[in-house]
PDB file of C-alpha atoms and ligand atoms in Angstrom:
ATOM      1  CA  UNK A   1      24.959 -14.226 -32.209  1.00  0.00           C
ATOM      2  CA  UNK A   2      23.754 -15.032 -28.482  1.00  0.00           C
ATOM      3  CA  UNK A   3      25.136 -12.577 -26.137  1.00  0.00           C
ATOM      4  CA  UNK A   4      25.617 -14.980 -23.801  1.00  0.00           C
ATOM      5  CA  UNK A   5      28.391 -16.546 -26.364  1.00  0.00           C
ATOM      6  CA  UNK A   6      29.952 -12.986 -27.089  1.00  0.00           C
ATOM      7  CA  UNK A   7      30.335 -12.546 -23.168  1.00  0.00           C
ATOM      8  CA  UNK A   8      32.307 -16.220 -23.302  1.00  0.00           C
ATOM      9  CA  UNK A   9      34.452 -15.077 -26.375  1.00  0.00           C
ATOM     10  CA  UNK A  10      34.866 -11.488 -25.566  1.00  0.00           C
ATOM     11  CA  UNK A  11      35.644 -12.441 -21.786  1.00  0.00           C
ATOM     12  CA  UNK A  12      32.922 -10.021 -20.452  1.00  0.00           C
ATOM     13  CA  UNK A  13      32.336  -9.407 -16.406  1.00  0.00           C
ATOM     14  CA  UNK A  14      28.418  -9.767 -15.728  1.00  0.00           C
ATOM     15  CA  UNK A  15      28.072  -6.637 -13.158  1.00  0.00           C
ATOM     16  CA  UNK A  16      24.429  -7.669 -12.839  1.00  0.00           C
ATOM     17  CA  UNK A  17      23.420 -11.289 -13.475  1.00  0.00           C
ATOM     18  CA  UNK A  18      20.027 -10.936 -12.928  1.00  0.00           C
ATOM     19  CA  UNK A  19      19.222 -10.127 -16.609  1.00  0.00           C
ATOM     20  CA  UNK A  20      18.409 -12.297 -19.828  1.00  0.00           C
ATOM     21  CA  UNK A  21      21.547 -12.878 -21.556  1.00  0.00           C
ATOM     22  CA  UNK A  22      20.250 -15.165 -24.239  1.00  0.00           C
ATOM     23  CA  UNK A  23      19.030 -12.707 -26.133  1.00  0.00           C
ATOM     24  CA  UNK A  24      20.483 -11.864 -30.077  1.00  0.00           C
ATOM     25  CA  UNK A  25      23.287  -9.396 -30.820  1.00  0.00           C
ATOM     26  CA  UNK A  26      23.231  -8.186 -34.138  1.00  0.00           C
ATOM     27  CA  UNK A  27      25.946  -5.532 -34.135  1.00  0.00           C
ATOM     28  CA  UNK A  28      27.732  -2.998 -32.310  1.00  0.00           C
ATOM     29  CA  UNK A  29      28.050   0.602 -31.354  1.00  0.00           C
ATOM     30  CA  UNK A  30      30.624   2.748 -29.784  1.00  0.00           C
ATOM     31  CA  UNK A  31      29.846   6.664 -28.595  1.00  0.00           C
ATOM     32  CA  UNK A  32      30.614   8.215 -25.395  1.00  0.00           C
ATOM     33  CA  UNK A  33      27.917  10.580 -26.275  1.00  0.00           C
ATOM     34  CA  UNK A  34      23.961  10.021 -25.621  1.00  0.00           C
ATOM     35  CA  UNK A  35      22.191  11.922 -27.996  1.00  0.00           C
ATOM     36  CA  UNK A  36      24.519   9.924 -30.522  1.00  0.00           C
ATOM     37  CA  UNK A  37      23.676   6.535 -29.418  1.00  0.00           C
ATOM     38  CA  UNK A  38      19.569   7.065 -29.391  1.00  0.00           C
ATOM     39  CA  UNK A  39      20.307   8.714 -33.200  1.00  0.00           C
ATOM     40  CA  UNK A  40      22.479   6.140 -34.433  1.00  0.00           C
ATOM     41  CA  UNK A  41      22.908   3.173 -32.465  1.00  0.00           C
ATOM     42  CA  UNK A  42      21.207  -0.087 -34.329  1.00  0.00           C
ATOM     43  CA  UNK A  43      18.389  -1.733 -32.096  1.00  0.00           C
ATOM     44  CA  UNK A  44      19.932  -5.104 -30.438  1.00  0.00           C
ATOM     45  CA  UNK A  45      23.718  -3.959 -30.910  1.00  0.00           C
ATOM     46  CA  UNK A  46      25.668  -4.140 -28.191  1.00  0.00           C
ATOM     47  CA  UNK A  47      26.782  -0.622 -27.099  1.00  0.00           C
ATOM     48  CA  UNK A  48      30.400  -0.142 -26.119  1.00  0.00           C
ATOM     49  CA  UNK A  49      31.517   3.115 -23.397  1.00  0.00           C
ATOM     50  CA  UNK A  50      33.434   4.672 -20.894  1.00  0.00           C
ATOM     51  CA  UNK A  51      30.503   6.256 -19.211  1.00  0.00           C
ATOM     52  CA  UNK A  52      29.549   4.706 -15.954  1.00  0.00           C
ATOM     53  CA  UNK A  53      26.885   6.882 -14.392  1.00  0.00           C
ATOM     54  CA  UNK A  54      22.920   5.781 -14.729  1.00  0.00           C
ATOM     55  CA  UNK A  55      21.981   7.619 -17.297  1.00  0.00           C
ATOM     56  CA  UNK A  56      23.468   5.516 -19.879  1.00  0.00           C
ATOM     57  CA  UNK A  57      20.602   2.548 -18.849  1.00  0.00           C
ATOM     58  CA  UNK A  58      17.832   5.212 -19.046  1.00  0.00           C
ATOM     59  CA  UNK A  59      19.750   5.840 -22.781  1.00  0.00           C
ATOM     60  CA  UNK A  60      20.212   1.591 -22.860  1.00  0.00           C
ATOM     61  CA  UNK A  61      16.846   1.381 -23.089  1.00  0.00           C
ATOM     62  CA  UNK A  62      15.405   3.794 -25.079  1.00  0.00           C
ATOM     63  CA  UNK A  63      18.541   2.855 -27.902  1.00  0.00           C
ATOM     64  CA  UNK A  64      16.982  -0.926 -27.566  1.00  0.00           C
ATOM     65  CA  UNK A  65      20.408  -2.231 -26.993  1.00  0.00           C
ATOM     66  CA  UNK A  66      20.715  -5.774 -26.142  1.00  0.00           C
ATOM     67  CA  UNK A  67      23.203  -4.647 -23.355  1.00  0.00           C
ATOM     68  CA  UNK A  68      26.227  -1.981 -22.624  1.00  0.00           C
ATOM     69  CA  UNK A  69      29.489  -2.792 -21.935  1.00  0.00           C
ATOM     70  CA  UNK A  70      31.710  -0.654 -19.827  1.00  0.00           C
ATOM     71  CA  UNK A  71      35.641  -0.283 -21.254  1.00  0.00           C
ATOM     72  CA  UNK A  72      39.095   0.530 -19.970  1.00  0.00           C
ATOM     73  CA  UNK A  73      38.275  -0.984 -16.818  1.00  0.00           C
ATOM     74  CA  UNK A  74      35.797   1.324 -15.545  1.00  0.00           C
ATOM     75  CA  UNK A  75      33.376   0.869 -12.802  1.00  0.00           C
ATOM     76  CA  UNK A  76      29.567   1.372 -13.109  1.00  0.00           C
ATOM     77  CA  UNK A  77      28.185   3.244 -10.017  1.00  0.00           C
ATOM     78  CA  UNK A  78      26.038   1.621  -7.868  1.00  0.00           C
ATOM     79  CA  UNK A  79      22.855   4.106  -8.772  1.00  0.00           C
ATOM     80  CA  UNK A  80      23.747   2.647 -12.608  1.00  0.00           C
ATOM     81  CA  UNK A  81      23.787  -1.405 -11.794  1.00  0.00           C
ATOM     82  CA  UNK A  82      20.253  -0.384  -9.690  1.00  0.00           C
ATOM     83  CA  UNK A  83      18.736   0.951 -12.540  1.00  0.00           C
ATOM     84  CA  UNK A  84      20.024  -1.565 -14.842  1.00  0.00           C
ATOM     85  CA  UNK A  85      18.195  -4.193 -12.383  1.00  0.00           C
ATOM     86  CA  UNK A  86      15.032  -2.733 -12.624  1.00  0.00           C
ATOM     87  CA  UNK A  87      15.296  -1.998 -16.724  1.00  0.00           C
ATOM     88  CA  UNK A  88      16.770  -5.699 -17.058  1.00  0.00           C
ATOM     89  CA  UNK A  89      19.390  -4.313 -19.221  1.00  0.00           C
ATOM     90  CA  UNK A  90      22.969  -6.362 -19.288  1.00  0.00           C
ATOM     91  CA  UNK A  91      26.194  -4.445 -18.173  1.00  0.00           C
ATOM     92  CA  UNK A  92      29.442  -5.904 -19.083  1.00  0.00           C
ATOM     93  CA  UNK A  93      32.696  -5.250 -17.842  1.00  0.00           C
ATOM     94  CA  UNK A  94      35.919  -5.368 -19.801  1.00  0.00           C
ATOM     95  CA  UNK A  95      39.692  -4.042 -19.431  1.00  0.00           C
ATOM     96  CA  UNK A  96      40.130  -3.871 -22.945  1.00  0.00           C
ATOM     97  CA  UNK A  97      39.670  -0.446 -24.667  1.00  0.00           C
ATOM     98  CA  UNK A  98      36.635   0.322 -26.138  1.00  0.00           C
ATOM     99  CA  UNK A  99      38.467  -0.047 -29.829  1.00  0.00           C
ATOM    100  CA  UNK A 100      39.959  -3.577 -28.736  1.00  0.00           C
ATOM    101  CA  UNK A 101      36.854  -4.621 -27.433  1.00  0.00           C
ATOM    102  CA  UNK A 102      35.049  -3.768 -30.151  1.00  0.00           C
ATOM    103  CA  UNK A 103      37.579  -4.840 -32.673  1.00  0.00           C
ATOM    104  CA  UNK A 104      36.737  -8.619 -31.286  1.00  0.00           C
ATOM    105  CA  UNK A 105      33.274  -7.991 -31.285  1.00  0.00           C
ATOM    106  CA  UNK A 106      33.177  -6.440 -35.203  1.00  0.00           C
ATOM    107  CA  UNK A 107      35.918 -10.327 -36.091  1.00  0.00           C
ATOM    108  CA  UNK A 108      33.076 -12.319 -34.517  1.00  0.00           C
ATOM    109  CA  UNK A 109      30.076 -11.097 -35.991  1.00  0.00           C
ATOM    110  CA  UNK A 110      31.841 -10.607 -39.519  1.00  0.00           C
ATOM    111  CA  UNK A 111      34.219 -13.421 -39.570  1.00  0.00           C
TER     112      UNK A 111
ATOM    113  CA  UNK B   1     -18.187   4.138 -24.661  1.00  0.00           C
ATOM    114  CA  UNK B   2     -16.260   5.550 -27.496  1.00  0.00           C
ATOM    115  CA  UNK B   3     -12.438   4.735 -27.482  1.00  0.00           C
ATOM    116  CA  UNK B   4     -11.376   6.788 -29.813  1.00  0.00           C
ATOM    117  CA  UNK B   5     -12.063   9.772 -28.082  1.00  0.00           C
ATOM    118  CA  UNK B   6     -10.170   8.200 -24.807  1.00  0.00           C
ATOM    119  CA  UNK B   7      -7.449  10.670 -23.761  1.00  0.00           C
ATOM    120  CA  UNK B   8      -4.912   9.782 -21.343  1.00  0.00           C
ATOM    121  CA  UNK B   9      -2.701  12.724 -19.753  1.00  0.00           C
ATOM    122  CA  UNK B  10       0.250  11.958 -17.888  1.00  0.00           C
ATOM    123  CA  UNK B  11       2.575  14.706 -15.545  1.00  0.00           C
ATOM    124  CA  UNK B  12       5.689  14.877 -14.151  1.00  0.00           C
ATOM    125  CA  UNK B  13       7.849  17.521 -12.386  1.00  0.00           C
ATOM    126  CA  UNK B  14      11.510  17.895 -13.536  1.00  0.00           C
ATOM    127  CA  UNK B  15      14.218  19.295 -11.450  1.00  0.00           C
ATOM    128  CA  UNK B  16      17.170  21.565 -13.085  1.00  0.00           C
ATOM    129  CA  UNK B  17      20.487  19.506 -12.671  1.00  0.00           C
ATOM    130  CA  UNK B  18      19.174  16.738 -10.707  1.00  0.00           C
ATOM    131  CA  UNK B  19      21.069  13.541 -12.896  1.00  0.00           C
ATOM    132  CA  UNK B  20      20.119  11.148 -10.277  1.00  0.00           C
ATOM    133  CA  UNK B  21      17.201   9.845 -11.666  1.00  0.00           C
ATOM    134  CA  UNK B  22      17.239  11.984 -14.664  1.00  0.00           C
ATOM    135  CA  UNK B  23      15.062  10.034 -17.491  1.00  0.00           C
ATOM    136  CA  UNK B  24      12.778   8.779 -15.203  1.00  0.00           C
ATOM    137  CA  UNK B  25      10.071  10.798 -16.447  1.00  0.00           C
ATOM    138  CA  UNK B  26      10.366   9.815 -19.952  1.00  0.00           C
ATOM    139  CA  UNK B  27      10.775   6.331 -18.667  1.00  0.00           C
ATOM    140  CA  UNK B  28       7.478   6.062 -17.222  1.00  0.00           C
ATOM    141  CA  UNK B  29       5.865   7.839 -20.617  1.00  0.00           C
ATOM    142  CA  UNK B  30       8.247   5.128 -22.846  1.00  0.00           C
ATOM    143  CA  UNK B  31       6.500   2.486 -19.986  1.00  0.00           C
ATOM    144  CA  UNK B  32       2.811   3.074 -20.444  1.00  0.00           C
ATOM    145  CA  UNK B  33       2.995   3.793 -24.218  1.00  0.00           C
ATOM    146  CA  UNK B  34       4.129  -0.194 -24.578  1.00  0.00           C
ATOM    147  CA  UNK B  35       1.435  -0.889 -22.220  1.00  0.00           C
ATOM    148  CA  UNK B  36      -1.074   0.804 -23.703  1.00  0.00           C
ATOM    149  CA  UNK B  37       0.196  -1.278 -27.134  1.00  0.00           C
ATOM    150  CA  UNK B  38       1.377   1.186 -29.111  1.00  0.00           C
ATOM    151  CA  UNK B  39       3.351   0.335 -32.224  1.00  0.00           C
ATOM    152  CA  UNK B  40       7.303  -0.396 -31.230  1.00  0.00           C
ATOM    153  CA  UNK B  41       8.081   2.224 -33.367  1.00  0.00           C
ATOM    154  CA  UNK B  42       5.890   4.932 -31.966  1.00  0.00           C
ATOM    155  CA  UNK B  43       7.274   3.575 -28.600  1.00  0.00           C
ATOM    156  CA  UNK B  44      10.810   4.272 -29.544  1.00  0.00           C
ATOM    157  CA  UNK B  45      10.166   7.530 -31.105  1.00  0.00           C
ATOM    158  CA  UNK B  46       8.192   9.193 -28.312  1.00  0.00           C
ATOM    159  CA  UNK B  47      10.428   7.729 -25.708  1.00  0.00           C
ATOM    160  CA  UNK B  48      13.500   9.884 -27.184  1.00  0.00           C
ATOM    161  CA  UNK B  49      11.787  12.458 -27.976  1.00  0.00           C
ATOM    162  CA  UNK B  50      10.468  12.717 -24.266  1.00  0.00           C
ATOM    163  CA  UNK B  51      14.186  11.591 -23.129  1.00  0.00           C
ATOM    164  CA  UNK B  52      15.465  14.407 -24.886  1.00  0.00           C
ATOM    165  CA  UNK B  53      13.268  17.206 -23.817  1.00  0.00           C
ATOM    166  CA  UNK B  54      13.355  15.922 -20.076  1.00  0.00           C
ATOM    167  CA  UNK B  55      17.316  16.280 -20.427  1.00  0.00           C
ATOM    168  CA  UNK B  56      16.608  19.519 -22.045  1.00  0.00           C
ATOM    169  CA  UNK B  57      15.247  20.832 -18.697  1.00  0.00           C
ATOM    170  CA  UNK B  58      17.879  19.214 -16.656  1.00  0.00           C
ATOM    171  CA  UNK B  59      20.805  20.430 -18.146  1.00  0.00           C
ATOM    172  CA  UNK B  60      19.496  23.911 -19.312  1.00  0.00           C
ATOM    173  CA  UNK B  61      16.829  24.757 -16.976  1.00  0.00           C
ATOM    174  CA  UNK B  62      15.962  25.383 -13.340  1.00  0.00           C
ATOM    175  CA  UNK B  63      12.763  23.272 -13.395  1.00  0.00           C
ATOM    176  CA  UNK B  64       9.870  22.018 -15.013  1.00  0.00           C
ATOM    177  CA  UNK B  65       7.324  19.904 -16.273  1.00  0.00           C
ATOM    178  CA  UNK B  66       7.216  17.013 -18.576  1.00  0.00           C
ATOM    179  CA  UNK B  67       3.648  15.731 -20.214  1.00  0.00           C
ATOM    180  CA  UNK B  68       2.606  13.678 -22.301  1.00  0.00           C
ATOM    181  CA  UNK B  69      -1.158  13.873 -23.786  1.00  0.00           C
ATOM    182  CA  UNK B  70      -1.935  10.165 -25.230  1.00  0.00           C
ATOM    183  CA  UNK B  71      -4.988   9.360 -27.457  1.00  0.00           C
ATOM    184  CA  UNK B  72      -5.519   7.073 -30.317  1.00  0.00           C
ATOM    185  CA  UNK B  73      -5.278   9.322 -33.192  1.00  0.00           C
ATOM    186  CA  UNK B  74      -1.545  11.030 -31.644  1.00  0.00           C
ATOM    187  CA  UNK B  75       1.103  11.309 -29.020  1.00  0.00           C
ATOM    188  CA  UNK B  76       2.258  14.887 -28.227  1.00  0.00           C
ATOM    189  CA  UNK B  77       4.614  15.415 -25.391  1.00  0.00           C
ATOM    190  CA  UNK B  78       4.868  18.743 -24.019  1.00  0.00           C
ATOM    191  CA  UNK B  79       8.336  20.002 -21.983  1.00  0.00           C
ATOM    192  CA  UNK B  80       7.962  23.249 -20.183  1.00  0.00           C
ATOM    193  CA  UNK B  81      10.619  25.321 -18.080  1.00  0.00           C
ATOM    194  CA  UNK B  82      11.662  28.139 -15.700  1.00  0.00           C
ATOM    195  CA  UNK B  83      14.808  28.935 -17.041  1.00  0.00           C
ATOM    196  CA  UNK B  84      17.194  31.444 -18.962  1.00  0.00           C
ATOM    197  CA  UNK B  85      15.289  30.107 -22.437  1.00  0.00           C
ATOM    198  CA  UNK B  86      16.341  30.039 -25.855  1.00  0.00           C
ATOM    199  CA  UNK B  87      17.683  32.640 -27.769  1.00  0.00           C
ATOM    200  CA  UNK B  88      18.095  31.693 -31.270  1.00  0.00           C
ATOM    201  CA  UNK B  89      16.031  28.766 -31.712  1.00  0.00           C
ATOM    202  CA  UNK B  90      17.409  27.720 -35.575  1.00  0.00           C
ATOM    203  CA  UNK B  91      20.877  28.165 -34.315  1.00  0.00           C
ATOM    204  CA  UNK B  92      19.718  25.472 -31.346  1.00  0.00           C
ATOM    205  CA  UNK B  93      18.247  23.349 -34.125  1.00  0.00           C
ATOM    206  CA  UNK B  94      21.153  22.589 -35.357  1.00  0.00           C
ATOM    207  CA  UNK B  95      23.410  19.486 -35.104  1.00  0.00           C
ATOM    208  CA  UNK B  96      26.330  20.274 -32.661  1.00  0.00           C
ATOM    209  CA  UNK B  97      25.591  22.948 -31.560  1.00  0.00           C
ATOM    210  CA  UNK B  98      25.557  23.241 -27.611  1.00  0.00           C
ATOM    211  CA  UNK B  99      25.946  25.578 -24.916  1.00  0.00           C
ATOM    212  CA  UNK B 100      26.074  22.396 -21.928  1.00  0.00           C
ATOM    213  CA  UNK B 101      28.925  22.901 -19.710  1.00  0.00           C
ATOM    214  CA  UNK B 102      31.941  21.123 -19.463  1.00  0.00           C
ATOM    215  CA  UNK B 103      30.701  18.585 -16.439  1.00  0.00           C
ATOM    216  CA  UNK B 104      27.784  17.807 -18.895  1.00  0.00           C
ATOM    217  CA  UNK B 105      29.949  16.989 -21.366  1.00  0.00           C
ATOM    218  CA  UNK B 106      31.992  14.829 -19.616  1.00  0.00           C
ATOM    219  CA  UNK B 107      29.067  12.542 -18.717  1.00  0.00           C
ATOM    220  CA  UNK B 108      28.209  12.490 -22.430  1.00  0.00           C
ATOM    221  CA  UNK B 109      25.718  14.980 -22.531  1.00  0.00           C
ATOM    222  CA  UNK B 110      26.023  18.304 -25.044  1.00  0.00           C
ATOM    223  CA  UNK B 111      26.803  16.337 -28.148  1.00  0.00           C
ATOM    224  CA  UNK B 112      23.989  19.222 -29.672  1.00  0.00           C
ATOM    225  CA  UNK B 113      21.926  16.225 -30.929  1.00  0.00           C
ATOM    226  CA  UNK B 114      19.056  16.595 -28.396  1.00  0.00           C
ATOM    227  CA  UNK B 115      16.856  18.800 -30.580  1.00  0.00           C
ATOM    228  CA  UNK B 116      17.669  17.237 -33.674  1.00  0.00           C
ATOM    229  CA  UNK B 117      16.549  14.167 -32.244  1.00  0.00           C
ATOM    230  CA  UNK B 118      13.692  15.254 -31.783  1.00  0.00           C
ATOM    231  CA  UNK B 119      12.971  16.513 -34.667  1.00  0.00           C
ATOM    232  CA  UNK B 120      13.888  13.361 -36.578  1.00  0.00           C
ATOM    233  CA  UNK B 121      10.948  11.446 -33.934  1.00  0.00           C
ATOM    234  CA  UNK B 122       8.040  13.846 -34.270  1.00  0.00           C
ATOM    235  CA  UNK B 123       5.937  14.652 -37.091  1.00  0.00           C
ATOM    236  CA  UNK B 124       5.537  18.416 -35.717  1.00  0.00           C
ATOM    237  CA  UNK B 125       7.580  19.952 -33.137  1.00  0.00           C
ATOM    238  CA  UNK B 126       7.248  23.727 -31.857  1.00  0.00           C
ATOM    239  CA  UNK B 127       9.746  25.837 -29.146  1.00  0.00           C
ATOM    240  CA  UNK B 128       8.641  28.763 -27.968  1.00  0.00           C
ATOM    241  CA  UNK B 129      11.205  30.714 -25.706  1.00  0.00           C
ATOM    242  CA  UNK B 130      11.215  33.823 -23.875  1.00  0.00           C
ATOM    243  CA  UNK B 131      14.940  34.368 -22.232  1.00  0.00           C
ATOM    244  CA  UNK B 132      15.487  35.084 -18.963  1.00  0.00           C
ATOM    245  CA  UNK B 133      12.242  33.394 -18.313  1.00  0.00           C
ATOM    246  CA  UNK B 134      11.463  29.728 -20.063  1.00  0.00           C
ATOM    247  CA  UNK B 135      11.185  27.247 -22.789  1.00  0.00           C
ATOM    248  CA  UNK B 136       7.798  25.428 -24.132  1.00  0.00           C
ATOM    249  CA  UNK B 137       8.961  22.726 -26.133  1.00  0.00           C
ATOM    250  CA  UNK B 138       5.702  20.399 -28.323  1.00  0.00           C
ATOM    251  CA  UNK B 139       6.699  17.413 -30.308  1.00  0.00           C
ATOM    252  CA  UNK B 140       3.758  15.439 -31.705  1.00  0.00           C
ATOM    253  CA  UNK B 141       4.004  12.059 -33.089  1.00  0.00           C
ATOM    254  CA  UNK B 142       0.599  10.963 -35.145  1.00  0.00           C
ATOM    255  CA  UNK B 143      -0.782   7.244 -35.207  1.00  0.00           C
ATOM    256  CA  UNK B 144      -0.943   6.432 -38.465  1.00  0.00           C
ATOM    257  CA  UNK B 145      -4.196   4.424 -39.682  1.00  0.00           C
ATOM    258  CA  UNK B 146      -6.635   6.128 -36.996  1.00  0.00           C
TER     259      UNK B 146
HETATM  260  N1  ATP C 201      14.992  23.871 -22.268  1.00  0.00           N
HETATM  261  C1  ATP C 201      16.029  24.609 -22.677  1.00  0.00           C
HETATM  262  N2  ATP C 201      16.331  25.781 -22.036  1.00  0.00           N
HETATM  263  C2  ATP C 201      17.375  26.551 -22.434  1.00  0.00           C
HETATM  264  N3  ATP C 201      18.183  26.244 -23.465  1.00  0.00           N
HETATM  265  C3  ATP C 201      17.932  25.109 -24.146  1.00  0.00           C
HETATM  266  C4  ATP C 201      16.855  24.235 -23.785  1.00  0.00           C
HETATM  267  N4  ATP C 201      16.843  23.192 -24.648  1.00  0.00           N
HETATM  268  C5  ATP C 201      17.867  23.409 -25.498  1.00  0.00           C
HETATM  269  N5  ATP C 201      18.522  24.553 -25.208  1.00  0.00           N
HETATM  270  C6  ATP C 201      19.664  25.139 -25.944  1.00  0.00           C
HETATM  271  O1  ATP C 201      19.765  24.528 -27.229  1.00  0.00           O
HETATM  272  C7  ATP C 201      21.039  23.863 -27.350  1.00  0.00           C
HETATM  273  C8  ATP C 201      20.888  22.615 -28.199  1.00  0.00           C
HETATM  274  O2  ATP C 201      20.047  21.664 -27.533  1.00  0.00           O
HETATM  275  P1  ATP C 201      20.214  20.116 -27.865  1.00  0.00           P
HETATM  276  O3  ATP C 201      19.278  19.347 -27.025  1.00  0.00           O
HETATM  277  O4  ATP C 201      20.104  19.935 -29.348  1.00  0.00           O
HETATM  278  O5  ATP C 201      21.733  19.813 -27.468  1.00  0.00           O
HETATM  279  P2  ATP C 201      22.379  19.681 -26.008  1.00  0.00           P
HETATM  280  O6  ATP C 201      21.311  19.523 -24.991  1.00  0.00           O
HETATM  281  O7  ATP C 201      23.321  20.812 -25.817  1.00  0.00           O
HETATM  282  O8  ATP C 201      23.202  18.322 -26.166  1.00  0.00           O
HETATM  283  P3  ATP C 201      22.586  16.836 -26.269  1.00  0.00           P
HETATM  284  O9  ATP C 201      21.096  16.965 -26.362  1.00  0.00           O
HETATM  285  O10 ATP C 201      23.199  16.242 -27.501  1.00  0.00           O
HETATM  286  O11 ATP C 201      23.033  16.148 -25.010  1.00  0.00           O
HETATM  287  C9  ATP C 201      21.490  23.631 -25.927  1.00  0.00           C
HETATM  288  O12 ATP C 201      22.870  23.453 -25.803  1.00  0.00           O
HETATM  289  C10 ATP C 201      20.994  24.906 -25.249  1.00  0.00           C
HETATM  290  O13 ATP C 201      21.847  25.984 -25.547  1.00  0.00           O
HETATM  291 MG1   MG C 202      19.769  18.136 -25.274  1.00  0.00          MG
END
């Protein structure tokens, strides 16, 4: 599915729009912890987390995420939406939990 | 001019504890390996592998260096440090295990999967460690059909 239509269903915040958000989405992932997401997370899934700080774009990339989304209604730092910019990864916003968010995400890929 | 004998040696220096802008080094190694053309694949794998060992020397080290030594036939990326090294390198090797304190941890770092990462990218990887004084980390990843 098109991540811009999981962003429309999932009701996703852009934080930066500058970034290509018709690209696929072919599953998810959700880990808090780095090292976790570059062994495990699948290439083009979206990646679900409560960490906000800019390392998680350096991790983004190198994971080959189609784009992060930030849970619980946590704010990226600035340093993170900069580097996001210049990797041209998505961040998306969301005040559900990571397992709610999710949850929709697993219904509309699977349903 | 023969290409296969082309080597292409990039350096970077690596500051203990300095997150801003941690990854950038591997970044820039991740950046010219997909301009250069490698394979995706190789791409991916020396990226992390780089990623890893940079984060190595930020969390656990006091400073460093981070290479990477490029020619057609291989990849090998080369992390050293000034820092308290390694003491028991199989006990390191293993998954979960992690000595990175709790403000590392709470950015998501110390999940003790650096080094098996690693591992898991590179067809050879060597540590050498002296503590109290540093850590020489090697992963190579080979080109296959050169
Ligand atoms: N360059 C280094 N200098 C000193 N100790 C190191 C170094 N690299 C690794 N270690 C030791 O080996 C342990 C395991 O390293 P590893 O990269 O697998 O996990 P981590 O860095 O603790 O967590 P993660 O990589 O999952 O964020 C570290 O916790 C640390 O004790
Ligand atoms: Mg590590």
């Amino acid at each position: 599915m098109k991540l811009i239509e999981i962003i429309r269903e999932l009701g996703l915040q852009v934080a930066n729009p500058d970034v290509d958000l018709d690209r696929e989405v072919c599953w998810g992932y959700c880990s808090d912890l780095l090292s976790d997401v570059m062994a495990h997370a699948p290439k083009d899934s979206l990646w679900f987390t409560i960490q906000v700080h800019e390392n998680v774009i350096a991790v983004a990339l190198l994971a080959e995420v189609a784009g992060v989304v930030i849970t619980g209604g946590r704010r990226p730092e600035a340093a993170t939406l900069n580097r996001a910019a210049a990797e041209r990864i998505p961040v998306l916003l969301t005040g559900e939990t990571t397992f709610v968010s999710a949850g929709r995400l697993y219904r509309l890929l699977t349903g | 001019m023969d290409r296969a004998k082309e080597e292409l040696v990039l350096n970077f220096q690596v500051q203990g504890r300095d997150f801003q802008g941690a990854g950038v080094a591997a970044s820039q190694i991740r950046r010219v390996l997909k301009q250069v053309g490698f394979d995706p694949q190789v791409v991916r794998r020396a990226g992390i592998a780089a990623y890893e060992a940079e984060m190595n020397i930020v969390i656990h080290a006091y400073r460093g260096t981070l290479s990477a030594r490029i020619t057609a036939q291989e990849i090998e990326i080369v992390a050293e440090d000034e820092g308290p090294g390694i003491a028991d390198i199989e006990l390191a090797m293993q998954e979960g295990y992690s000595t990175a304190p709790p403000e590392v941890r709470e950015m998501g770092f110390g999940a003790g999967m650096g080094l098996p990462n690693i591992k898991r990218c590179a067809d050879g990887l060597e540590i050498a460690s002296e503590v109290g004084r540093g850590t020489t980390l090697r992963a190579r990843i080979v080109i296959k059909g050169t």
